[in-house]
Coordinates of C-alpha atoms in Angstrom, one line a residue:
X1316 CA -6.8 22.0 28.3
X1317 CA -9.0 18.9 28.2
X1318 CA -6.2 16.4 27.6
X1319 CA -7.4 13.0 26.4
X1320 CA -4.7 10.3 26.1
X1321 CA -7.0 7.9 24.3
X1322 CA -7.2 10.4 21.4
X1323 CA -3.4 10.7 21.3
X1324 CA -2.8 6.9 21.1
X1325 CA -1.1 7.0 17.7
X1326 CA 1.3 9.8 18.8
X1327 CA 2.0 8.1 22.1
X1328 CA 2.9 4.8 20.4
X1329 CA 5.3 6.4 18.0
X1330 CA 6.6 8.7 20.7
X1331 CA 7.6 5.6 22.8
X1332 CA 9.3 4.1 19.8
X1333 CA 11.2 7.4 19.4
X1334 CA 12.3 7.3 23.0
X1335 CA 13.5 3.7 22.7
X1336 CA 15.4 4.5 19.5
X1337 CA 17.0 7.5 21.2
X1338 CA 18.2 5.2 24.0
X1339 CA 19.4 2.7 21.4
X1340 CA 21.5 5.2 19.6
X1341 CA 23.3 5.9 22.8
X1342 CA 24.0 2.3 23.7
X1343 CA 24.4 0.3 20.5
X1344 CA 25.9 2.7 17.9
X1345 CA 28.6 0.2 16.8
X1346 CA 26.4 -2.9 16.6
X1347 CA 26.1 -4.2 13.1
X1348 CA 22.7 -4.7 11.7
X1349 CA 22.1 -7.7 9.5
X1350 CA 22.4 -6.8 5.9
X1351 CA 19.5 -9.0 4.9
X1352 CA 16.4 -10.3 6.6
X1353 CA 14.3 -8.4 9.1
X1354 CA 16.9 -6.1 10.5
X1355 CA 15.2 -6.4 13.9
X1356 CA 17.9 -4.5 15.8
X1357 CA 16.9 -1.1 14.5
X1358 CA 14.3 -1.0 11.7
X1359 CA 12.5 -4.2 12.2
X1360 CA 10.8 -3.4 15.5
X1361 CA 10.2 0.2 14.4
X1362 CA 8.1 -1.3 11.6
X1363 CA 6.1 -3.2 14.3
X1364 CA 5.7 0.0 16.3
X1365 CA 4.4 1.7 13.2
X1366 CA 1.9 -1.1 12.7
X1367 CA 0.8 -0.6 16.3
X1368 CA 0.4 3.1 15.7
X1369 CA -1.7 2.3 12.6
X1370 CA -4.0 0.1 14.7
X1371 CA -4.3 2.9 17.3
X1372 CA -5.2 5.4 14.4
X1373 CA -7.9 3.0 13.1
X1374 CA -9.3 2.6 16.6
X1375 CA -9.7 6.4 16.9
X1376 CA -11.2 7.1 13.5
X1377 CA -14.7 7.8 14.9
X1378 CA -13.5 10.0 17.8
X1379 CA -13.0 13.8 17.9
X1380 CA -11.6 16.4 20.3
X1381 CA -9.8 19.7 20.7
X1382 CA -6.7 19.9 22.9
X1383 CA -3.8 22.1 23.8
X1384 CA -5.7 25.3 23.9
X1385 CA -7.4 24.8 20.6
X1386 CA -4.3 24.2 18.6
X1387 CA -4.6 20.4 18.2
X1388 CA -7.7 18.8 16.8
X1389 CA -8.6 15.2 16.5
X1390 CA -11.1 14.5 13.8
X1391 CA -11.9 12.2 10.9
X1392 CA -9.3 13.9 8.6
X1393 CA -6.5 13.8 11.1
X1394 CA -7.0 10.2 12.1
X1395 CA -7.4 9.1 8.4
X1396 CA -4.0 10.6 7.6
X1397 CA -2.4 9.3 10.8
X1398 CA -3.4 5.8 9.6
X1399 CA -1.8 6.4 6.2
X1400 CA 1.4 7.9 7.8
X1401 CA 1.7 4.9 10.2
X1402 CA 1.1 2.3 7.4
X1403 CA 3.6 4.2 5.1
X1404 CA 6.2 4.3 7.9
X1405 CA 5.8 0.6 8.5
X1406 CA 6.3 -0.2 4.8
X1407 CA 9.2 2.3 4.3
X1408 CA 11.0 1.1 7.4
X1409 CA 10.6 -2.6 6.4
X1410 CA 11.9 -1.7 3.0
X1411 CA 15.0 -0.2 4.5
X1412 CA 15.6 -2.8 7.2
X1413 CA 14.9 -5.8 4.8
X1414 CA 17.8 -4.7 2.5
X1415 CA 20.0 -3.7 5.3
X1416 CA 20.4 -0.1 3.9
X1417 CA 23.7 -1.2 2.1
X1418 CA 25.0 2.3 1.5
X1419 CA 24.5 3.5 5.1
X1420 CA 27.5 3.3 7.4
X1421 CA 27.0 0.8 10.3
X1422 CA 27.4 3.4 13.0
X1423 CA 24.7 5.6 11.5
X1424 CA 21.9 3.1 11.2
X1425 CA 20.4 3.7 14.6
X1426 CA 20.4 7.5 13.9
X1427 CA 18.8 6.8 10.5
X1428 CA 15.8 5.0 11.9
X1429 CA 15.5 7.6 14.7
X1430 CA 15.2 10.4 12.2
X1431 CA 12.7 8.4 10.1
X1432 CA 10.5 7.9 13.1
X1433 CA 10.9 11.6 14.2
X1434 CA 9.9 12.7 10.7
X1435 CA 6.8 10.6 10.8
X1436 CA 6.0 11.9 14.3
X1437 CA 6.2 15.5 13.0
X1438 CA 3.8 14.5 10.2
X1439 CA 1.3 13.1 12.7
X1440 CA 1.4 16.4 14.6
X1441 CA 0.9 18.2 11.3
X1442 CA -2.3 16.2 10.6
X1443 CA -4.0 17.5 13.8
X1444 CA -2.6 21.0 13.9
X1445 CA -5.3 23.7 13.4
X1446 CA -3.2 26.7 14.4
X1447 CA -0.7 28.3 11.9
X1448 CA 2.3 28.5 14.2
X1449 CA 1.8 24.9 15.4
X1450 CA 1.5 23.8 11.7
X1451 CA 4.9 25.5 10.9
X1452 CA 6.6 23.9 14.0
X1453 CA 5.2 20.4 13.1
X1454 CA 6.4 20.9 9.5
X1455 CA 9.9 21.8 10.6
X1456 CA 10.1 18.8 13.0
X1457 CA 9.4 16.5 10.0
X1458 CA 11.7 18.5 7.6
X1459 CA 14.7 18.8 9.9
X1460 CA 14.7 15.0 10.4
X1461 CA 14.9 14.4 6.6
X1462 CA 17.6 17.1 6.2
X1463 CA 19.7 14.9 8.5
X1464 CA 19.3 11.6 6.7
X1465 CA 19.7 12.6 3.0
X1466 CA 23.5 13.1 3.2
X1467 CA 24.0 9.8 5.1
X1468 CA 24.6 7.8 1.9
X1469 CA 28.2 6.5 2.5
X1470 CA 31.0 7.9 0.3
X1471 CA 28.6 9.5 -2.2
X1472 CA 29.3 13.2 -2.9
X1473 CA 26.0 13.5 -4.7
X1474 CA 24.2 12.7 -1.5
X1475 CA 25.8 15.7 0.2
X1476 CA 24.9 17.8 -2.8
X1477 CA 21.3 16.6 -2.6
X1478 CA 21.2 17.3 1.2
X1479 CA 22.4 20.9 0.6
X1480 CA 19.8 21.4 -2.1
X1481 CA 17.1 20.0 0.2
X1482 CA 18.0 22.2 3.1
X1483 CA 18.3 25.4 0.9
X1484 CA 15.0 25.0 -0.9
X1485 CA 13.4 24.0 2.4
X1486 CA 14.7 27.1 4.1
X1487 CA 13.4 29.4 1.4
X1488 CA 10.0 27.6 1.5
X1489 CA 9.8 27.9 5.3
X1490 CA 10.7 31.6 5.1
X1491 CA 7.9 32.3 2.6
X1492 CA 5.5 30.4 4.8
X1493 CA 6.4 32.5 7.8
X1494 CA 5.9 35.7 5.7
X1495 CA 2.5 34.4 4.8
X1496 CA 1.7 33.6 8.4
X1497 CA 2.6 37.2 9.4
X1498 CA 0.4 38.6 6.6
X1499 CA -2.6 36.5 7.7
X1500 CA -2.1 37.5 11.3
X1501 CA -1.8 41.1 10.3
X1502 CA -5.0 41.0 8.2
X1503 CA -7.2 39.0 10.6
X1504 CA -5.5 39.2 14.0
X1505 CA -5.5 35.4 14.7
X1506 CA -3.6 32.3 13.7
X1507 CA -6.3 29.7 14.7
X1508 CA -8.0 28.1 11.6
X1509 CA -11.5 27.9 13.2
X1510 CA -11.4 31.6 14.0
X1511 CA -10.4 32.3 10.3
X1512 CA -13.5 30.5 8.9
X1513 CA -15.6 33.0 7.1
X1514 CA -12.9 35.7 6.9
X1515 CA -12.2 37.2 3.5
X1516 CA -9.3 35.7 1.6
X1517 CA -10.0 37.3 -1.8
X1518 CA -7.6 39.6 -3.5
X1519 CA -10.4 42.2 -4.0
X1520 CA -11.5 42.4 -0.4
X1521 CA -8.4 41.4 1.6
X1522 CA -5.3 41.4 -0.6
X1523 CA -2.9 41.0 2.3
X1524 CA -4.8 37.9 3.6
X1525 CA -4.9 36.4 0.1
X1526 CA -1.2 37.0 -0.5
X1527 CA -0.5 35.6 3.0
X1528 CA -2.5 32.4 2.3
X1529 CA -0.7 31.8 -1.0
X1530 CA 2.7 32.3 0.7
X1531 CA 1.8 30.1 3.6
X1532 CA 0.8 27.4 1.2
X1533 CA 4.2 27.6 -0.5
X1534 CA 5.7 25.7 2.4
X1535 CA 3.5 22.7 1.6
X1536 CA 3.7 23.1 -2.2
X1537 CA 7.5 22.6 -1.6
X1538 CA 6.8 19.3 0.3
X1539 CA 4.4 18.3 -2.4
X1540 CA 6.9 19.2 -5.2
X1541 CA 4.3 21.3 -6.9
X1542 CA 5.5 23.7 -9.7
X1543 CA 7.3 26.1 -9.3
X1544 CA 8.7 24.6 -6.0
X1545 CA 9.7 21.3 -7.5
X1546 CA 13.3 21.8 -8.5
X1547 CA 14.7 19.9 -5.5
X1548 CA 12.8 16.6 -6.1
X1549 CA 14.7 14.9 -9.0
X1550 CA 18.1 15.8 -7.5
X1551 CA 17.2 14.8 -4.0
X1552 CA 15.7 11.5 -5.1
X1553 CA 18.8 10.8 -7.2
X1554 CA 21.3 11.7 -4.5
X1555 CA 19.6 10.0 -1.6
X1556 CA 19.8 6.3 -1.0
X1557 CA 17.1 4.2 -2.6
X1558 CA 15.4 3.5 0.8
X1559 CA 15.6 7.2 1.8
X1560 CA 14.1 8.3 -1.6
X1561 CA 11.2 5.8 -1.0
X1562 CA 10.4 7.7 2.2
X1563 CA 10.9 11.2 0.9
X1564 CA 8.8 10.4 -2.2
X1565 CA 5.8 9.3 -0.2
X1566 CA 5.2 10.3 3.5
X1567 CA 6.0 14.0 3.4
X1568 CA 3.4 14.3 0.6
X1569 CA 0.7 13.1 3.1
X1570 CA 1.6 15.9 5.5
X1571 CA 1.3 18.5 2.7
X1572 CA -2.0 17.2 1.4
X1573 CA -3.7 17.1 4.9
X1574 CA -2.7 20.7 5.6
X1575 CA -3.7 21.9 2.2
X1576 CA -7.1 20.1 2.4
X1577 CA -7.7 21.6 5.9
X1578 CA -6.7 25.1 4.7
X1579 CA -8.9 24.9 1.5
X1580 CA -11.9 23.5 3.4
X1581 CA -11.9 25.9 6.4
X1582 CA -10.7 29.1 4.8
X1583 CA -12.5 28.8 1.5
X1584 CA -10.0 30.7 -0.7
X1585 CA -11.5 33.1 -3.2
X1586 CA -11.7 32.4 -6.9
X1587 CA -8.4 34.2 -7.5
X1588 CA -6.5 31.9 -5.2
X1589 CA -8.3 28.9 -6.6
X1590 CA -7.2 29.9 -10.1
X1591 CA -3.6 30.3 -9.0
X1592 CA -3.8 26.7 -7.6
X1593 CA -5.3 25.5 -10.9
X1594 CA -2.6 27.1 -13.0
X1595 CA 0.1 25.7 -10.7
X1596 CA -1.5 22.3 -11.0
X1597 CA -1.7 22.5 -14.8
X1598 CA 1.9 23.6 -15.1
X1599 CA 3.1 21.0 -12.6
X1600 CA 1.4 18.2 -14.5
X1601 CA 2.8 19.3 -17.9
X1602 CA 6.3 20.1 -16.8
X1603 CA 6.6 16.9 -14.7
X1604 CA 5.5 14.6 -17.4
X1605 CA 7.5 16.3 -20.2
X1606 CA 10.7 16.2 -18.1
X1607 CA 10.1 12.6 -17.1
X1608 CA 10.1 11.6 -20.8
X1609 CA 13.8 12.4 -21.1
X1610 CA 15.0 10.5 -18.0
X1611 CA 17.1 7.3 -18.0
X1612 CA 17.8 7.2 -14.2
X1613 CA 14.7 5.6 -12.6
X1614 CA 14.8 7.7 -9.4
X1615 CA 15.0 10.9 -11.4
X1616 CA 12.1 9.7 -13.5
X1617 CA 10.1 9.1 -10.3
X1618 CA 11.1 12.5 -9.1
X1619 CA 9.6 14.3 -12.1
X1620 CA 6.6 11.8 -11.8
X1621 CA 6.0 13.2 -8.3
X1622 CA 5.8 16.7 -9.7
X1623 CA 3.1 15.6 -12.1
X1624 CA 1.1 13.8 -9.4
X1625 CA 1.2 17.0 -7.3
X1626 CA -0.6 18.7 -10.1
X1627 CA -3.2 16.0 -10.2
X1628 CA -3.9 16.5 -6.5
X1629 CA -4.7 20.1 -7.2
X1630 CA -7.8 19.0 -9.0
X1631 CA -9.4 18.0 -5.8
X1632 CA -8.3 21.2 -3.9
X1633 CA -9.5 23.7 -6.5
X1634 CA -12.9 22.0 -6.6
X1635 CA -13.5 23.3 -3.0
X1636 CA -16.2 20.7 -2.2
X1637 CA -16.3 17.8 0.2
X1638 CA -16.1 15.5 -2.8
X1639 CA -13.0 17.2 -4.0
X1640 CA -11.3 17.0 -0.6
X1641 CA -12.3 13.4 -0.3
X1642 CA -10.8 12.7 -3.8
X1643 CA -7.5 14.5 -2.8
X1644 CA -7.3 12.5 0.4
X1645 CA -8.0 9.2 -1.3
X1646 CA -5.4 10.0 -4.0
X1647 CA -2.9 10.7 -1.3
X1648 CA -3.4 7.1 -0.2
X1649 CA -3.2 5.8 -3.8
X1650 CA 0.0 7.7 -4.4
X1651 CA 1.5 6.4 -1.2
X1652 CA 0.8 2.7 -2.1
X1653 CA 1.8 3.1 -5.8
X1654 CA 5.2 4.7 -5.1
X1655 CA 6.1 2.4 -2.2
X1656 CA 5.3 -0.5 -4.5
X1657 CA 7.6 0.7 -7.2
X1658 CA 10.4 1.6 -4.8
X1659 CA 10.1 -1.9 -3.3
X1660 CA 11.0 -3.2 -6.7
X1661 CA 13.8 -0.7 -7.1
X1662 CA 15.4 -1.6 -3.8
X1663 CA 15.1 -5.3 -4.3
X1664 CA 16.6 -5.1 -7.8
X1665 CA 19.6 -3.1 -6.6
X1666 CA 20.9 -4.8 -3.5
X1667 CA 24.1 -2.9 -3.6
X1668 CA 22.1 0.3 -3.3
X1669 CA 23.3 2.0 -6.5
X1670 CA 20.9 4.0 -8.7
X1671 CA 19.2 2.0 -11.5
X1672 CA 18.8 3.1 -15.1
X1673 CA 16.3 1.8 -17.5
X1674 CA 18.8 -0.7 -19.1
X1675 CA 19.1 -2.4 -15.7
X1676 CA 15.5 -3.6 -16.1
X1677 CA 16.4 -5.6 -19.2
X1678 CA 15.7 -9.3 -18.8
X1679 CA 13.9 -8.7 -15.5
X1680 CA 11.0 -11.0 -16.6
X1681 CA 13.5 -13.9 -16.6
X1682 CA 15.6 -12.9 -13.6
X1683 CA 12.8 -11.8 -11.3
X1684 CA 9.4 -12.6 -13.0
X1685 CA 7.3 -11.8 -9.9
X1686 CA 9.0 -8.5 -9.3
X1687 CA 8.6 -7.7 -13.0
X1688 CA 4.8 -8.3 -12.5
X1689 CA 4.8 -6.0 -9.4
X1690 CA 6.6 -3.3 -11.4
X1691 CA 4.1 -3.6 -14.2
X1692 CA 1.1 -3.2 -11.8
X1693 CA 2.7 -0.2 -10.1
X1694 CA 3.5 1.4 -13.5
X1695 CA -0.1 0.8 -14.8
X1696 CA -1.4 2.4 -11.6
X1697 CA 0.9 5.5 -11.9
X1698 CA -0.5 5.9 -15.5
X1699 CA -4.1 5.6 -14.2
X1700 CA -5.1 2.5 -16.1
X1701 CA -8.0 0.3 -14.9
X1702 CA -8.5 -1.7 -12.8
X1703 CA -5.7 -0.2 -10.7
X1704 CA -6.0 2.3 -7.8
X1705 CA -4.5 5.0 -10.0
X1706 CA -7.5 4.9 -12.4
X1707 CA -10.0 5.1 -9.5
X1708 CA -8.1 7.9 -7.8
X1709 CA -7.8 10.0 -11.0
X1710 CA -11.5 9.4 -11.8
X1711 CA -12.6 10.8 -8.4
X1712 CA -10.3 13.9 -8.9
X1713 CA -11.5 14.5 -12.5
X1714 CA -15.1 14.2 -11.5
X1715 CA -14.7 16.7 -8.6
X1716 CA -13.0 19.3 -10.8
X1717 CA -15.4 18.9 -13.7
X1718 CA -18.4 19.4 -11.4
X1719 CA -17.0 22.8 -10.3
X1720 CA -16.4 24.1 -13.8
X1721 CA -12.7 23.4 -14.1
X1722 CA -13.3 21.6 -17.4
X1723 CA -10.1 23.0 -18.9
X1724 CA -8.0 21.6 -16.1
X1725 CA -9.6 18.2 -16.5
X1726 CA -8.6 18.3 -20.2
X1727 CA -5.1 19.2 -19.3
X1728 CA -5.0 16.3 -16.8
X1729 CA -6.3 13.9 -19.4
X1730 CA -3.7 15.0 -22.0
X1731 CA -0.9 14.7 -19.4
X1732 CA -2.1 11.2 -18.5
X1733 CA -1.7 10.2 -22.1
X1734 CA 1.8 11.7 -22.1
X1735 CA 2.7 9.7 -19.0
X1736 CA 1.9 6.5 -20.7
X1737 CA 5.1 6.7 -22.7
X1738 CA 7.6 6.8 -19.8
X1739 CA 5.7 4.6 -17.3
X1740 CA 5.1 1.8 -19.8
X1741 CA 8.7 2.2 -20.9
X1742 CA 9.6 0.6 -17.5
X1743 CA 7.4 -2.3 -18.4
X1744 CA 8.8 -2.5 -21.9
X1745 CA 12.4 -2.7 -20.6
X1746 CA 11.4 -5.3 -18.0
X1747 CA 9.5 -7.6 -20.4
X1748 CA 10.9 -7.1 -23.9
X1749 CA 14.5 -6.0 -23.6
X1750 CA 17.0 -8.8 -23.2
X1751 CA 20.3 -8.6 -21.4
X1752 CA 22.6 -11.2 -20.0
X1753 CA 24.7 -8.7 -18.1
X1754 CA 23.6 -5.8 -16.0
X1755 CA 24.4 -2.4 -17.4
X1756 CA 27.4 -0.3 -16.5
X1757 CA 26.7 2.9 -14.6
X1758 CA 29.3 5.5 -13.7
X1759 CA 32.3 3.2 -14.0
X1760 CA 31.2 0.1 -12.3
X1761 CA 29.1 -3.0 -12.9
X1762 CA 26.9 -3.9 -10.0
X1763 CA 25.3 -7.3 -9.9
X1764 CA 21.5 -7.3 -9.8
X1765 CA 20.3 -9.9 -7.4
X1766 CA 17.6 -12.5 -7.8
X1767 CA 14.9 -11.7 -5.2
X1768 CA 14.2 -13.9 -2.1
X1769 CA 10.9 -15.5 -1.5
X1770 CA 9.9 -12.9 1.0
X1771 CA 10.8 -10.1 -1.4
X1772 CA 8.5 -11.6 -3.9
X1773 CA 5.7 -12.3 -1.4
X1774 CA 5.7 -8.8 0.0
X1775 CA 5.8 -7.3 -3.5
X1776 CA 2.8 -9.3 -4.4
X1777 CA 1.0 -8.0 -1.3
X1778 CA 1.7 -4.4 -2.3
X1779 CA 0.5 -5.1 -5.9
X1780 CA -2.6 -6.7 -4.5
X1781 CA -3.4 -3.6 -2.5
X1782 CA -2.9 -1.4 -5.6
X1783 CA -5.4 -3.6 -7.4
X1784 CA -7.8 -3.8 -4.5
X1785 CA -8.0 -0.1 -4.1
X1786 CA -8.9 0.1 -7.8
X1787 CA -11.5 -2.6 -7.8
X1788 CA -13.0 -1.9 -4.3
X1789 CA -12.3 1.7 -3.4
X1790 CA -15.4 2.2 -1.3
X1791 CA -14.1 1.4 2.2
X1792 CA -11.2 3.8 2.1
X1793 CA -12.9 6.4 0.0
X1794 CA -15.9 6.4 2.4
X1795 CA -13.4 7.2 5.2
X1796 CA -12.0 10.0 3.1
X1797 CA -15.5 11.2 2.3
X1798 CA -16.5 11.2 5.9
X1799 CA -13.5 13.4 6.6
X1800 CA -14.4 15.7 3.8
X1801 CA -18.0 16.1 5.0
X1802 CA -16.9 16.8 8.6
X1803 CA -14.5 19.6 7.4
X1804 CA -17.2 21.6 5.5
X1805 CA -18.4 24.6 7.6

């Protein structure tokens, strides 16, 4: 089996944290966590464990190996995404523990962080899985953990509704993926991705395999919130707590991208499958942006925004080149940082945990000028304006798709970027030009919007600096993604 523990360092670090959290849930369930500050009891030290896992991932970037009877592969792509997952988990966990997860019952907080860590652990397994059954199992480990935490928002019926929708859509997506797996196995008699390299996945030569590949990818289109498997995203973001929505909006997307990149690079889907992906991408961009224009609730707006960004990622996948795969991987990093930055502002602006509407941002430049600046940077990046990471990431994607003849898809992406300007910059307009002495009333109650602490401002500035740095100096991280893309090509 050729087991090498040094290659499994990121998983081992997070696995030890999982074990410690499990023990903690059994021994300290009723212990109250501080509502502000580091929240060290549960989330604080999990963030430190995630940082340690990120260090381990960075240390293994140049290593490779095949383990567990060929089902688990360590390579540049897997370690790059494990680095992103670890960093994302650290930020998302710190975001939750810093605010004290105000809408989470005290006796559920240890369970909450346990499931967050378990979900990230499943995503790490997903990054290295190169066998279809192992991929599905890893996906379900991550998904079941999130199904458990979405309804934990205390005394909020909409959270239960969101949890039910998440489970139901997830069950359908998993069923379709399993059907696809069965079709691929029936057509080619193997579930190992390396053994499937060079096999026919065109509708003309192997229609069963082509259909199976599309159905299998559906499970990851669901995680990515790609049209037409996006319906859950706005409702789940809206019903989940702000901190939970920050996690769901970011890390599961990494797992979806790494699997789709691996499938596209190894299996080389035929032109028919590539065209299906391109059409899904175009529709996803268009529908996501048009629906976001009508939103007043910020989390619902970000939910439809995620649908649009899933379409942008398709630009790299349909290109089918190492440059396209590198662009998709780099954009996954950019998307992670942009969304964690804007959710940091949302969570700090709403200390009570309630959902924010656009009117709540009025007067933010006076009440919280630094967070207003951070919000502006994140919004500019989500549009794709220079010199932010969003501009650089979209430029790489558009270049890759244009080079492979998908000029019509590039035009659709450019038009949709123009559409997105209206609702992203609307956030900045409310924060900087609207004036309000009192916070808005939402669903029958006025919730005071807090003035941020020094650490909230400082950490927000760090996130904004990363967004700008990835735009001005993308080479270090893009080169890592490019190395992963080159290594994947047969």
